[in-house]
CSV table of C-alpha atoms and ligand atoms in Angstrom, one decimal:
chain,number,residue,atom,x,y,z
A,1,UNK,CA,0.0,0.0,0.0
A,2,UNK,CA,1.6,3.3,-1.1
A,3,UNK,CA,1.4,6.5,0.9
A,4,UNK,CA,2.9,9.9,0.9
A,5,UNK,CA,5.5,10.6,3.6
A,6,UNK,CA,6.8,14.1,4.4
A,7,UNK,CA,10.5,14.7,5.3
A,8,UNK,CA,11.0,18.1,6.9
A,9,UNK,CA,14.4,19.9,7.2
A,10,UNK,CA,15.3,20.5,10.8
A,11,UNK,CA,15.9,24.2,11.3
A,12,UNK,CA,19.7,24.7,11.9
A,13,UNK,CA,21.6,26.4,14.7
A,14,UNK,CA,22.5,29.4,12.5
A,15,UNK,CA,19.0,30.2,11.4
A,16,UNK,CA,19.3,33.9,10.5
A,17,UNK,CA,18.1,36.6,8.3
A,18,UNK,CA,20.8,37.3,5.8
A,19,UNK,CA,18.8,38.9,3.1
A,20,UNK,CA,20.5,36.5,0.7
A,21,UNK,CA,17.7,35.7,-1.8
A,22,UNK,CA,17.0,38.3,-4.3
A,23,UNK,CA,13.5,37.8,-5.8
A,24,UNK,CA,12.3,36.4,-2.5
A,25,UNK,CA,10.5,39.4,-1.0
A,26,UNK,CA,10.4,38.1,2.6
A,27,UNK,CA,14.1,37.4,2.6
A,28,UNK,CA,14.9,40.9,1.4
A,29,UNK,CA,12.4,42.5,3.8
A,30,UNK,CA,13.9,40.9,6.9
A,31,UNK,CA,17.5,41.3,6.0
A,32,UNK,CA,19.6,41.8,9.3
A,33,UNK,CA,16.6,41.3,11.6
A,34,UNK,CA,17.3,39.3,14.8
A,35,UNK,CA,16.4,35.7,14.3
A,36,UNK,CA,15.3,33.1,17.0
A,37,UNK,CA,16.9,29.8,16.1
A,38,UNK,CA,15.5,27.8,19.0
A,39,UNK,CA,12.0,29.1,18.4
A,40,UNK,CA,12.4,28.3,14.7
A,41,UNK,CA,13.6,24.8,15.3
A,42,UNK,CA,10.8,24.1,17.8
A,43,UNK,CA,8.2,25.6,15.4
A,44,UNK,CA,9.4,23.3,12.6
A,45,UNK,CA,9.4,20.3,14.9
A,46,UNK,CA,5.9,21.1,16.2
A,47,UNK,CA,4.6,21.1,12.6
A,48,UNK,CA,6.2,17.7,11.9
A,49,UNK,CA,4.8,16.3,15.2
A,50,UNK,CA,1.3,17.6,14.3
A,51,UNK,CA,1.4,15.7,11.0
A,52,UNK,CA,2.8,12.5,12.7
A,53,UNK,CA,-0.1,12.8,15.3
A,54,UNK,CA,-2.6,13.1,12.4
A,55,UNK,CA,-1.5,9.6,11.3
A,56,UNK,CA,1.0,10.5,8.5
A,57,UNK,CA,4.5,9.1,8.1
A,58,UNK,CA,6.8,12.1,9.0
A,59,UNK,CA,10.5,12.1,8.5
A,60,UNK,CA,13.3,14.6,9.3
A,61,UNK,CA,16.5,15.6,7.6
A,62,UNK,CA,19.4,16.7,9.8
A,63,UNK,CA,20.7,20.3,9.5
A,64,UNK,CA,24.0,20.9,7.6
A,65,UNK,CA,27.3,22.0,9.1
A,66,UNK,CA,27.4,25.8,9.2
A,67,UNK,CA,29.4,27.9,8.6
A,68,UNK,CA,30.4,25.6,5.8
A,69,UNK,CA,34.1,25.6,6.2
A,70,UNK,CA,35.0,23.5,3.2
A,71,UNK,CA,33.6,26.3,0.9
A,72,UNK,CA,35.6,28.9,2.7
A,73,UNK,CA,38.8,26.8,2.5
A,74,UNK,CA,38.1,26.2,-1.2
A,75,UNK,CA,38.3,30.0,-1.9
A,76,UNK,CA,41.7,30.4,-0.2
A,77,UNK,CA,41.2,30.7,3.6
A,78,UNK,CA,43.4,28.4,5.6
A,79,UNK,CA,44.6,27.4,9.0
A,80,UNK,CA,42.5,26.2,11.9
A,81,UNK,CA,38.7,26.4,11.7
A,82,UNK,CA,38.8,29.6,13.8
A,83,UNK,CA,41.5,31.1,11.5
A,84,UNK,CA,39.4,30.4,8.5
A,85,UNK,CA,36.3,32.0,9.9
A,86,UNK,CA,38.2,35.1,11.2
A,87,UNK,CA,40.1,35.6,7.9
A,88,UNK,CA,36.9,35.2,5.8
A,89,UNK,CA,35.0,37.6,7.9
A,90,UNK,CA,37.8,40.1,7.7
A,91,UNK,CA,38.1,39.7,3.9
A,92,UNK,CA,34.3,39.8,3.2
A,93,UNK,CA,31.5,39.3,5.7
A,94,UNK,CA,29.2,38.4,2.8
A,95,UNK,CA,31.2,35.2,2.3
A,96,UNK,CA,30.6,34.2,5.9
A,97,UNK,CA,26.9,35.1,5.6
A,98,UNK,CA,26.5,32.8,2.6
A,99,UNK,CA,28.5,30.0,4.3
A,100,UNK,CA,26.5,30.4,7.5
A,101,UNK,CA,23.0,30.2,6.0
A,102,UNK,CA,20.7,27.6,7.4
A,103,UNK,CA,18.7,27.5,4.2
A,104,UNK,CA,18.9,23.7,4.0
A,105,UNK,CA,15.8,23.7,6.3
A,106,UNK,CA,13.6,24.2,3.2
A,107,UNK,CA,13.6,20.5,2.2
A,108,UNK,CA,11.2,21.1,-0.7
A,109,UNK,CA,14.4,22.3,-2.4
A,110,UNK,CA,16.5,19.3,-1.4
A,111,UNK,CA,15.7,17.1,-4.3
A,112,UNK,CA,13.2,16.0,-6.9
A,113,UNK,CA,11.5,12.8,-6.1
A,114,UNK,CA,9.7,10.3,-8.4
A,115,UNK,CA,7.8,7.4,-6.9
A,116,UNK,CA,8.5,3.9,-8.1
A,117,UNK,CA,5.3,3.6,-10.1
A,118,UNK,CA,6.4,6.4,-12.4
A,119,UNK,CA,10.0,5.1,-12.9
A,120,UNK,CA,11.1,2.6,-15.6
A,121,UNK,CA,13.2,0.5,-13.1
A,122,UNK,CA,10.5,0.4,-10.4
A,123,UNK,CA,12.7,2.2,-7.9
A,124,UNK,CA,12.1,5.4,-6.0
A,125,UNK,CA,14.3,8.0,-7.6
A,126,UNK,CA,15.9,11.2,-6.0
A,127,UNK,CA,17.9,13.9,-7.7
A,128,UNK,CA,19.4,16.3,-5.2
A,129,UNK,CA,19.0,19.9,-6.4
A,130,UNK,CA,22.2,21.8,-7.2
A,131,UNK,CA,20.5,25.1,-6.1
A,132,UNK,CA,23.2,26.8,-8.2
A,133,UNK,CA,21.3,30.1,-8.6
A,134,UNK,CA,22.0,31.3,-5.1
A,135,UNK,CA,25.5,31.2,-3.6
A,136,UNK,CA,24.3,30.3,-0.1
A,137,UNK,CA,22.2,27.4,-1.4
A,138,UNK,CA,24.7,26.0,-3.8
A,139,UNK,CA,26.5,24.6,-0.8
A,140,UNK,CA,23.8,22.2,0.1
A,141,UNK,CA,23.8,19.4,-2.5
A,142,UNK,CA,26.7,17.3,-1.3
A,143,UNK,CA,25.4,17.1,2.3
A,144,UNK,CA,21.8,16.6,1.0
A,145,UNK,CA,23.1,13.7,-1.0
A,146,UNK,CA,24.7,12.2,2.1
A,147,UNK,CA,21.4,12.5,4.0
A,148,UNK,CA,19.5,10.8,1.2
A,149,UNK,CA,22.1,8.0,1.1
A,150,UNK,CA,21.9,7.5,4.9
A,151,UNK,CA,18.1,7.5,5.0
A,152,UNK,CA,17.2,5.9,1.6
A,153,UNK,CA,20.0,3.4,2.0
A,154,UNK,CA,18.8,0.4,0.1
A,155,UNK,CA,19.6,0.4,-3.6
A,156,UNK,CA,17.0,-2.4,-4.3
A,157,UNK,CA,14.3,0.2,-3.5
A,158,UNK,CA,15.9,3.6,-3.9
A,159,UNK,CA,18.1,5.3,-6.5
A,160,UNK,CA,19.9,8.4,-5.3
A,161,UNK,CA,21.5,10.4,-8.1
A,162,UNK,CA,24.2,13.1,-8.0
A,163,UNK,CA,23.0,16.7,-8.5
A,164,UNK,CA,22.9,17.8,-12.1
A,165,UNK,CA,26.0,19.6,-13.4
A,166,UNK,CA,26.7,23.0,-11.7
A,167,UNK,CA,25.9,25.2,-14.7
A,168,UNK,CA,23.2,27.7,-15.3
A,169,UNK,CA,21.8,25.5,-18.1
A,170,UNK,CA,20.8,22.9,-15.4
A,171,UNK,CA,19.8,25.3,-12.6
A,172,UNK,CA,17.7,23.1,-10.3
A,173,UNK,CA,15.6,24.0,-7.2
A,174,UNK,CA,14.2,20.5,-6.6
A,175,UNK,CA,10.6,19.6,-5.7
A,176,UNK,CA,9.6,23.3,-5.3
A,177,UNK,CA,9.2,23.3,-9.1
A,178,UNK,CA,7.7,19.8,-9.4
A,179,UNK,CA,4.2,18.5,-9.0
A,180,UNK,CA,2.5,15.1,-9.3
A,181,UNK,CA,-1.1,14.3,-10.0
A,182,UNK,CA,-2.5,10.8,-9.5
A,183,UNK,CA,-5.7,9.0,-8.5
A,184,UNK,CA,-4.1,7.3,-5.6
A,185,UNK,CA,-0.4,7.6,-4.4
A,186,UNK,CA,0.5,4.1,-5.6
A,187,UNK,CA,-1.0,4.5,-9.1
A,188,UNK,CA,0.8,5.9,-12.1
A,189,UNK,CA,1.0,9.7,-11.9
A,190,UNK,CA,1.5,12.6,-14.2
A,191,UNK,CA,4.7,14.5,-13.2
A,192,UNK,CA,4.8,18.2,-13.9
A,193,UNK,CA,8.1,20.1,-14.1
A,194,UNK,CA,7.7,23.9,-13.9
A,195,UNK,CA,10.5,26.0,-15.4
A,196,UNK,CA,11.2,29.7,-15.4
A,197,UNK,CA,13.6,30.0,-18.3
A,198,UNK,CA,15.1,28.3,-21.2
A,199,UNK,CA,18.8,27.6,-20.3
A,200,UNK,CA,19.9,28.3,-23.8
A,201,UNK,CA,18.0,31.6,-24.1
A,202,UNK,CA,18.2,34.9,-22.4
A,203,UNK,CA,16.9,35.6,-18.9
A,204,UNK,CA,13.6,37.6,-19.4
A,205,UNK,CA,12.9,38.4,-15.8
A,206,UNK,CA,14.4,41.0,-13.5
A,207,UNK,CA,14.3,38.6,-10.6
A,208,UNK,CA,16.1,35.3,-11.2
A,209,UNK,CA,14.2,32.5,-12.8
A,210,UNK,CA,15.8,29.7,-10.8
A,211,UNK,CA,14.8,26.6,-12.9
A,212,UNK,CA,15.4,25.8,-16.6
A,213,UNK,CA,13.4,23.6,-18.9
A,214,UNK,CA,16.5,21.5,-19.5
A,215,UNK,CA,16.6,20.6,-15.8
A,216,UNK,CA,13.2,19.0,-15.8
A,217,UNK,CA,14.0,17.2,-19.1
A,218,UNK,CA,17.3,15.8,-17.6
A,219,UNK,CA,15.6,14.7,-14.4
A,220,UNK,CA,12.8,13.0,-16.3
A,221,UNK,CA,15.4,11.1,-18.4
A,222,UNK,CA,17.4,10.0,-15.3
A,223,UNK,CA,14.3,8.9,-13.4
A,224,UNK,CA,13.0,6.9,-16.4
A,225,UNK,CA,9.7,8.7,-16.6
A,226,UNK,CA,7.2,8.0,-19.4
A,227,UNK,CA,7.1,10.9,-21.9
A,228,UNK,CA,3.3,10.8,-22.2
A,229,UNK,CA,2.9,11.3,-18.4
A,230,UNK,CA,5.5,14.0,-18.1
A,231,UNK,CA,4.9,17.7,-18.7
A,232,UNK,CA,7.2,20.7,-18.8
A,233,UNK,CA,5.3,23.9,-18.2
A,234,UNK,CA,6.4,27.5,-17.9
A,235,UNK,CA,5.9,29.5,-14.8
A,236,UNK,CA,4.4,32.9,-15.5
A,237,UNK,CA,6.9,35.8,-15.8
A,238,UNK,CA,4.4,37.9,-13.9
A,239,UNK,CA,4.5,35.5,-10.9
A,240,UNK,CA,8.4,35.5,-10.8
A,241,UNK,CA,8.4,39.3,-11.0
A,242,UNK,CA,5.9,39.5,-8.2
A,243,UNK,CA,8.1,37.5,-5.9
A,244,UNK,CA,7.1,33.8,-6.7
A,245,UNK,CA,10.7,32.6,-6.8
A,246,UNK,CA,9.5,28.9,-7.0
A,247,UNK,CA,6.3,27.4,-8.4
A,248,UNK,CA,5.3,26.2,-4.9
A,249,UNK,CA,4.6,29.9,-4.1
A,250,UNK,CA,1.7,29.9,-6.6
A,251,UNK,CA,0.6,26.3,-7.0
A,252,UNK,CA,0.4,23.0,-5.0
A,253,UNK,CA,-0.9,19.6,-6.2
A,254,UNK,CA,-2.1,16.5,-4.3
A,255,UNK,CA,-3.7,13.4,-5.7
A,256,UNK,CA,-5.9,14.5,-8.6
A,257,UNK,CA,-6.2,18.1,-7.4
A,258,UNK,CA,-4.2,21.1,-8.6
A,259,UNK,CA,-4.7,24.2,-6.4
A,260,UNK,CA,-3.2,27.3,-8.1
A,261,UNK,CA,-3.3,31.0,-8.7
A,262,UNK,CA,-4.7,32.4,-12.0
A,263,UNK,CA,-1.2,33.8,-12.7
A,264,UNK,CA,0.7,30.6,-11.9
A,265,UNK,CA,1.5,29.6,-15.5
A,266,UNK,CA,2.6,31.6,-18.5
A,267,UNK,CA,0.1,29.9,-20.8
A,268,UNK,CA,-2.8,29.5,-18.4
A,269,UNK,CA,-5.3,27.7,-20.6
A,270,UNK,CA,-2.7,25.8,-22.6
A,271,UNK,CA,-1.3,24.4,-19.3
A,272,UNK,CA,-4.7,23.4,-18.0
A,273,UNK,CA,-5.5,21.7,-21.3
A,274,UNK,CA,-2.1,19.9,-21.3
A,275,UNK,CA,-2.6,18.7,-17.8
A,276,UNK,CA,-6.1,17.4,-18.5
A,277,UNK,CA,-4.9,15.6,-21.6
A,278,UNK,CA,-2.0,13.9,-19.8
A,279,UNK,CA,-4.3,12.8,-17.0
A,280,UNK,CA,-6.9,11.4,-19.4
A,281,UNK,CA,-7.5,7.7,-18.8
A,282,UNK,CA,-5.7,7.8,-15.4
A,283,UNK,CA,-7.9,10.2,-13.4
A,284,UNK,CA,-10.0,13.2,-13.7
A,285,UNK,CA,-7.8,16.2,-12.9
A,286,UNK,CA,-9.5,18.8,-10.8
A,287,UNK,CA,-8.1,22.3,-11.1
A,288,UNK,CA,-9.0,24.7,-8.3
A,289,UNK,CA,-7.9,28.1,-9.6
A,290,UNK,CA,-7.9,31.2,-7.4
A,291,UNK,CA,-8.8,34.3,-9.4
A,292,UNK,CA,-6.7,37.5,-9.2
A,293,UNK,CA,-10.0,39.3,-8.4
A,294,UNK,CA,-10.4,37.3,-5.2
A,295,UNK,CA,-6.8,37.0,-4.0
A,296,UNK,CA,-4.4,39.3,-5.8
A,297,UNK,CA,-1.0,37.7,-6.6
A,298,UNK,CA,0.7,40.1,-4.1
A,299,UNK,CA,-1.6,38.8,-1.3
A,300,UNK,CA,-1.1,35.2,-2.3
A,301,UNK,CA,2.7,35.7,-2.1
A,302,UNK,CA,2.4,37.6,1.2
A,303,UNK,CA,0.2,35.0,2.9
A,304,UNK,CA,1.7,32.0,1.2
A,305,UNK,CA,-1.7,30.6,0.3
A,306,UNK,CA,-0.2,28.1,-2.1
A,307,UNK,CA,2.8,27.2,0.0
A,308,UNK,CA,0.5,25.0,2.0
A,309,UNK,CA,0.5,21.2,2.4
A,310,UNK,CA,-2.5,19.7,0.7
A,311,UNK,CA,-3.0,16.4,2.5
A,312,UNK,CA,-5.1,13.3,2.4
A,313,UNK,CA,-5.7,12.5,6.1
A,314,UNK,CA,-6.9,9.2,7.5
A,315,UNK,CA,-10.7,9.3,8.1
A,316,UNK,CA,-11.3,12.5,6.1
A,317,UNK,CA,-13.0,12.3,2.8
A,318,UNK,CA,-11.8,15.7,1.6
A,319,UNK,CA,-8.3,17.1,1.4
A,320,UNK,CA,-6.9,19.2,4.3
A,321,UNK,CA,-4.8,22.3,3.8
A,322,UNK,CA,-2.0,23.0,6.3
A,323,UNK,CA,-1.6,26.7,6.0
A,324,UNK,CA,0.7,29.3,7.7
A,325,UNK,CA,-0.9,31.6,10.3
A,326,UNK,CA,-0.3,34.4,7.9
A,327,UNK,CA,-3.1,33.1,5.7
A,328,UNK,CA,-5.5,33.8,8.6
A,329,UNK,CA,-4.2,37.3,8.9
A,330,UNK,CA,-4.4,38.3,5.3
A,331,UNK,CA,-7.9,39.5,4.6
A,332,UNK,CA,-8.5,38.3,1.0
A,333,UNK,CA,-6.7,35.0,1.6
A,334,UNK,CA,-8.8,34.3,4.7
A,335,UNK,CA,-12.0,35.2,3.1
A,336,UNK,CA,-11.2,33.0,0.1
A,337,UNK,CA,-10.3,30.0,2.4
A,338,UNK,CA,-13.6,30.3,4.3
A,339,UNK,CA,-15.4,30.2,1.0
A,340,UNK,CA,-13.3,27.3,-0.3
A,341,UNK,CA,-14.1,25.0,2.6
A,342,UNK,CA,-17.7,26.0,2.6
A,343,UNK,CA,-18.0,25.0,-1.0
A,344,UNK,CA,-18.5,21.4,-2.1
A,345,UNK,CA,-15.0,21.2,-3.6
A,346,UNK,CA,-12.1,18.8,-2.9
A,347,UNK,CA,-10.6,20.8,0.0
A,348,UNK,CA,-12.6,20.4,3.1
A,349,UNK,CA,-10.6,21.9,6.0
A,350,UNK,CA,-7.8,24.3,6.8
A,351,UNK,CA,-5.4,23.9,9.7
A,352,UNK,CA,-3.1,26.8,10.6
A,353,UNK,CA,0.5,26.4,11.8
A,354,UNK,CA,2.9,28.9,13.2
A,355,UNK,CA,6.2,28.7,11.2
A,356,UNK,CA,6.9,32.4,11.4
A,357,UNK,CA,10.6,32.1,11.9
A,358,UNK,CA,10.8,30.3,8.5
A,359,UNK,CA,8.1,32.5,6.8
A,360,UNK,CA,10.3,35.6,7.4
A,361,UNK,CA,12.8,34.1,5.1
A,362,UNK,CA,10.2,33.1,2.5
A,363,UNK,CA,9.7,29.5,3.7
A,364,UNK,CA,6.1,28.3,4.4
A,365,UNK,CA,4.9,24.9,5.5
A,366,UNK,CA,5.3,23.4,2.1
A,367,UNK,CA,8.9,24.7,1.7
A,368,UNK,CA,9.9,22.9,4.9
A,369,UNK,CA,9.0,19.4,3.6
A,370,UNK,CA,10.0,17.0,0.9
A,371,UNK,CA,7.3,14.6,-0.2
A,372,UNK,CA,8.2,11.0,-0.7
A,373,UNK,CA,5.6,8.5,-2.0
A,374,UNK,CA,6.6,5.1,-0.8
A,375,UNK,CA,5.1,1.7,0.1
A,376,UNK,CA,5.4,-0.4,3.3
A,377,UNK,CA,8.4,-2.4,1.9
A,378,UNK,CA,10.2,0.9,1.2
A,379,UNK,CA,9.4,2.2,4.6
A,380,UNK,CA,10.8,-0.9,6.2
A,381,UNK,CA,14.0,-0.4,4.1
A,382,UNK,CA,14.7,3.1,5.5
A,383,UNK,CA,18.0,3.6,7.2
A,384,UNK,CA,19.0,5.9,10.1
A,385,UNK,CA,16.6,7.1,12.7
A,386,UNK,CA,14.7,9.7,10.7
A,387,UNK,CA,11.0,8.8,11.1
A,388,UNK,CA,9.4,10.8,13.8
A,389,UNK,CA,7.8,9.0,16.7
A,390,UNK,CA,7.3,10.1,20.3
A,391,UNK,CA,10.7,9.0,21.4
A,392,UNK,CA,12.5,10.8,18.5
A,393,UNK,CA,10.3,13.9,19.1
A,394,UNK,CA,11.4,13.9,22.8
A,395,UNK,CA,15.0,13.4,22.0
A,396,UNK,CA,15.1,16.2,19.4
A,397,UNK,CA,13.2,18.7,21.6
A,398,UNK,CA,15.7,18.1,24.4
A,399,UNK,CA,18.6,18.4,21.9
A,400,UNK,CA,17.2,21.7,20.5
A,401,UNK,CA,16.6,23.1,24.0
A,402,UNK,CA,20.1,22.3,25.0
A,403,UNK,CA,22.1,23.5,22.0
A,404,UNK,CA,20.2,26.3,20.2
A,405,UNK,CA,20.7,29.9,20.9
A,406,UNK,CA,17.6,32.0,21.6
A,407,UNK,CA,18.6,34.9,19.3
A,408,UNK,CA,21.1,35.6,16.5
A,409,UNK,CA,22.0,38.9,15.0
A,410,UNK,CA,23.7,39.4,11.6
A,411,UNK,CA,27.3,39.7,13.1
A,412,UNK,CA,26.9,36.6,15.3
A,413,UNK,CA,27.9,34.4,12.3
A,414,UNK,CA,31.5,35.6,12.9
A,415,UNK,CA,31.4,34.2,16.4
A,416,UNK,CA,33.8,31.2,16.6
A,417,UNK,CA,31.8,29.9,19.6
A,418,UNK,CA,28.7,29.6,17.4
A,419,UNK,CA,30.7,27.5,15.0
A,420,UNK,CA,32.0,25.3,17.8
A,421,UNK,CA,28.6,25.0,19.4
A,422,UNK,CA,27.2,23.8,16.1
A,423,UNK,CA,29.9,21.1,15.8
A,424,UNK,CA,29.2,19.8,19.3
A,425,UNK,CA,25.5,19.8,18.6
A,426,UNK,CA,25.7,18.1,15.2
A,427,UNK,CA,28.1,15.5,16.5
A,428,UNK,CA,25.5,14.6,19.1
A,429,UNK,CA,22.8,14.6,16.5
A,430,UNK,CA,24.6,12.0,14.3
A,431,UNK,CA,24.4,9.7,17.3
A,432,UNK,CA,20.8,10.5,18.0
A,433,UNK,CA,19.7,10.0,14.4
A,434,UNK,CA,22.1,7.0,13.7
A,435,UNK,CA,23.9,8.8,10.9
A,436,UNK,CA,27.4,7.6,11.7
A,437,UNK,CA,30.5,9.4,13.0
A,438,UNK,CA,31.8,10.6,9.6
A,439,UNK,CA,28.6,12.3,8.4
A,440,UNK,CA,29.7,15.9,8.5
A,441,UNK,CA,32.9,17.4,7.0
A,442,UNK,CA,34.2,18.4,10.5
A,443,UNK,CA,33.8,14.8,11.7
A,444,UNK,CA,35.8,13.5,8.7
A,445,UNK,CA,38.5,16.0,9.4
A,446,UNK,CA,38.7,15.0,13.0
A,447,UNK,CA,39.0,11.4,12.1
A,448,UNK,CA,41.8,12.1,9.6
A,449,UNK,CA,43.7,14.0,12.4
A,450,UNK,CA,43.6,10.9,14.6
A,451,UNK,CA,45.4,8.8,12.0
B,1,SUG,O1,15.7,29.8,-1.4
B,1,SUG,N1,15.2,31.6,1.5
B,1,SUG,C1,14.9,30.4,0.7
B,1,SUG,C2,13.4,30.1,0.8
B,1,SUG,C3,13.1,28.7,0.2
B,1,SUG,C4,11.7,28.4,0.2
B,1,SUG,N2,11.4,27.2,-0.5
B,1,SUG,C5,10.4,26.9,-1.3
B,1,SUG,N3,9.6,27.9,-1.8
B,1,SUG,N4,10.2,25.7,-1.7
B,1,SUG,C6,15.2,30.7,-0.8
B,1,SUG,O2,15.0,31.8,-1.2
B,1,SUG,C7,16.6,33.2,2.6
B,1,SUG,C8,17.9,33.2,3.3
B,1,SUG,C9,18.3,34.5,3.9
B,1,SUG,O3,18.0,35.5,3.3
B,1,SUG,O4,18.9,34.5,5.0
B,1,SUG,C10,16.4,32.0,1.7
B,1,SUG,O5,17.4,31.3,1.3
């Protein structure tokens, strides 16, 4: 029996507001604000626990080592870890800000995932995203790949690829630009890759279009997807210019339902048509489109109406939307949601969650999770201790309480104690999550030193 699991990225110890993502309005608006890492990590964990308590399989990805010293060493800083940090800060604080970002918490960008039923070899395929458009995110892929290898450790069931080549032609932001429609999770689906630019052409947007059509085509080939059930559709230029830096800011799909804004796609009617055609014979695709007249694009982006988790919950006959609190506070969005659940449509209930620490960097509930459709045999084949149960929840809560700082200001990233606190905490986490003692670069360096 197949089901959809969600793997959330644990918020890291350096969660901060670096103002690093041009085109992501929340990131720019909160640049240099004081962040609250402990609160952020507990908010993310509480959301994960809520979904586990609702009866879903909920996993977690460990945070990455930050600041990412291998990147600073690669650009010419040397000596002890403290020397590297101090010299990099002195040379250019922006380098340390990029190397200190905790952006790996947005697991929707970790990888693109294709369930076994869609893939020619019958395995569940992952392509870690190279995230090469943003310097602070391009550091993530190798550690993401290590996490995927640790958790999806069985090659009879899982295929974990390398990230695509690090070139603009294959700019990849993972599942944030990928949707899947199906009648039931275990049945063949239609995979939809959303792109913002043609990698061989010119960039037509002022804000970066972070994904190319060539990326989706390459992933579809690697995963062995069937051409007739794979679509490549263009995100609207208007949406990118308004601050929708990923498709998941203007659209979300679950089962046979696509919930999207009127301005989500460049060729609105053509895209709807193509989706219906591809789904023909497999399911009846239902498109719930929110008109600009009811929720203007700017409100949808502010409230993150579409960066919601659209879920099939045990015992409920209609889908449930997990939305950020901001959707309750934004007038047009809240009005629309009330109307939506009162209608006889496929979405029957909205639950609100507080993920404000993440939202201030442009990360809503859906950004924080990577969806993985799997079956019972695949669940049994998972490695590490990554699926949330009461015991893991307790252990992680205690770990966060003990190691995370309450607040971080922009210059705290230069503090060598923050770096050391992170290494102590992550070393303990590898034990707690059964990830091995050579999981992070700092652990491998320490091992080498003992030889
Ligand atoms: O890539 N923000 C992330 C938010 C990612 C949200 N993910 C999805 N939509 N799936 C980004 O823009 C801000 C970091 C900073 O400014 O400190 C940041 O990276």
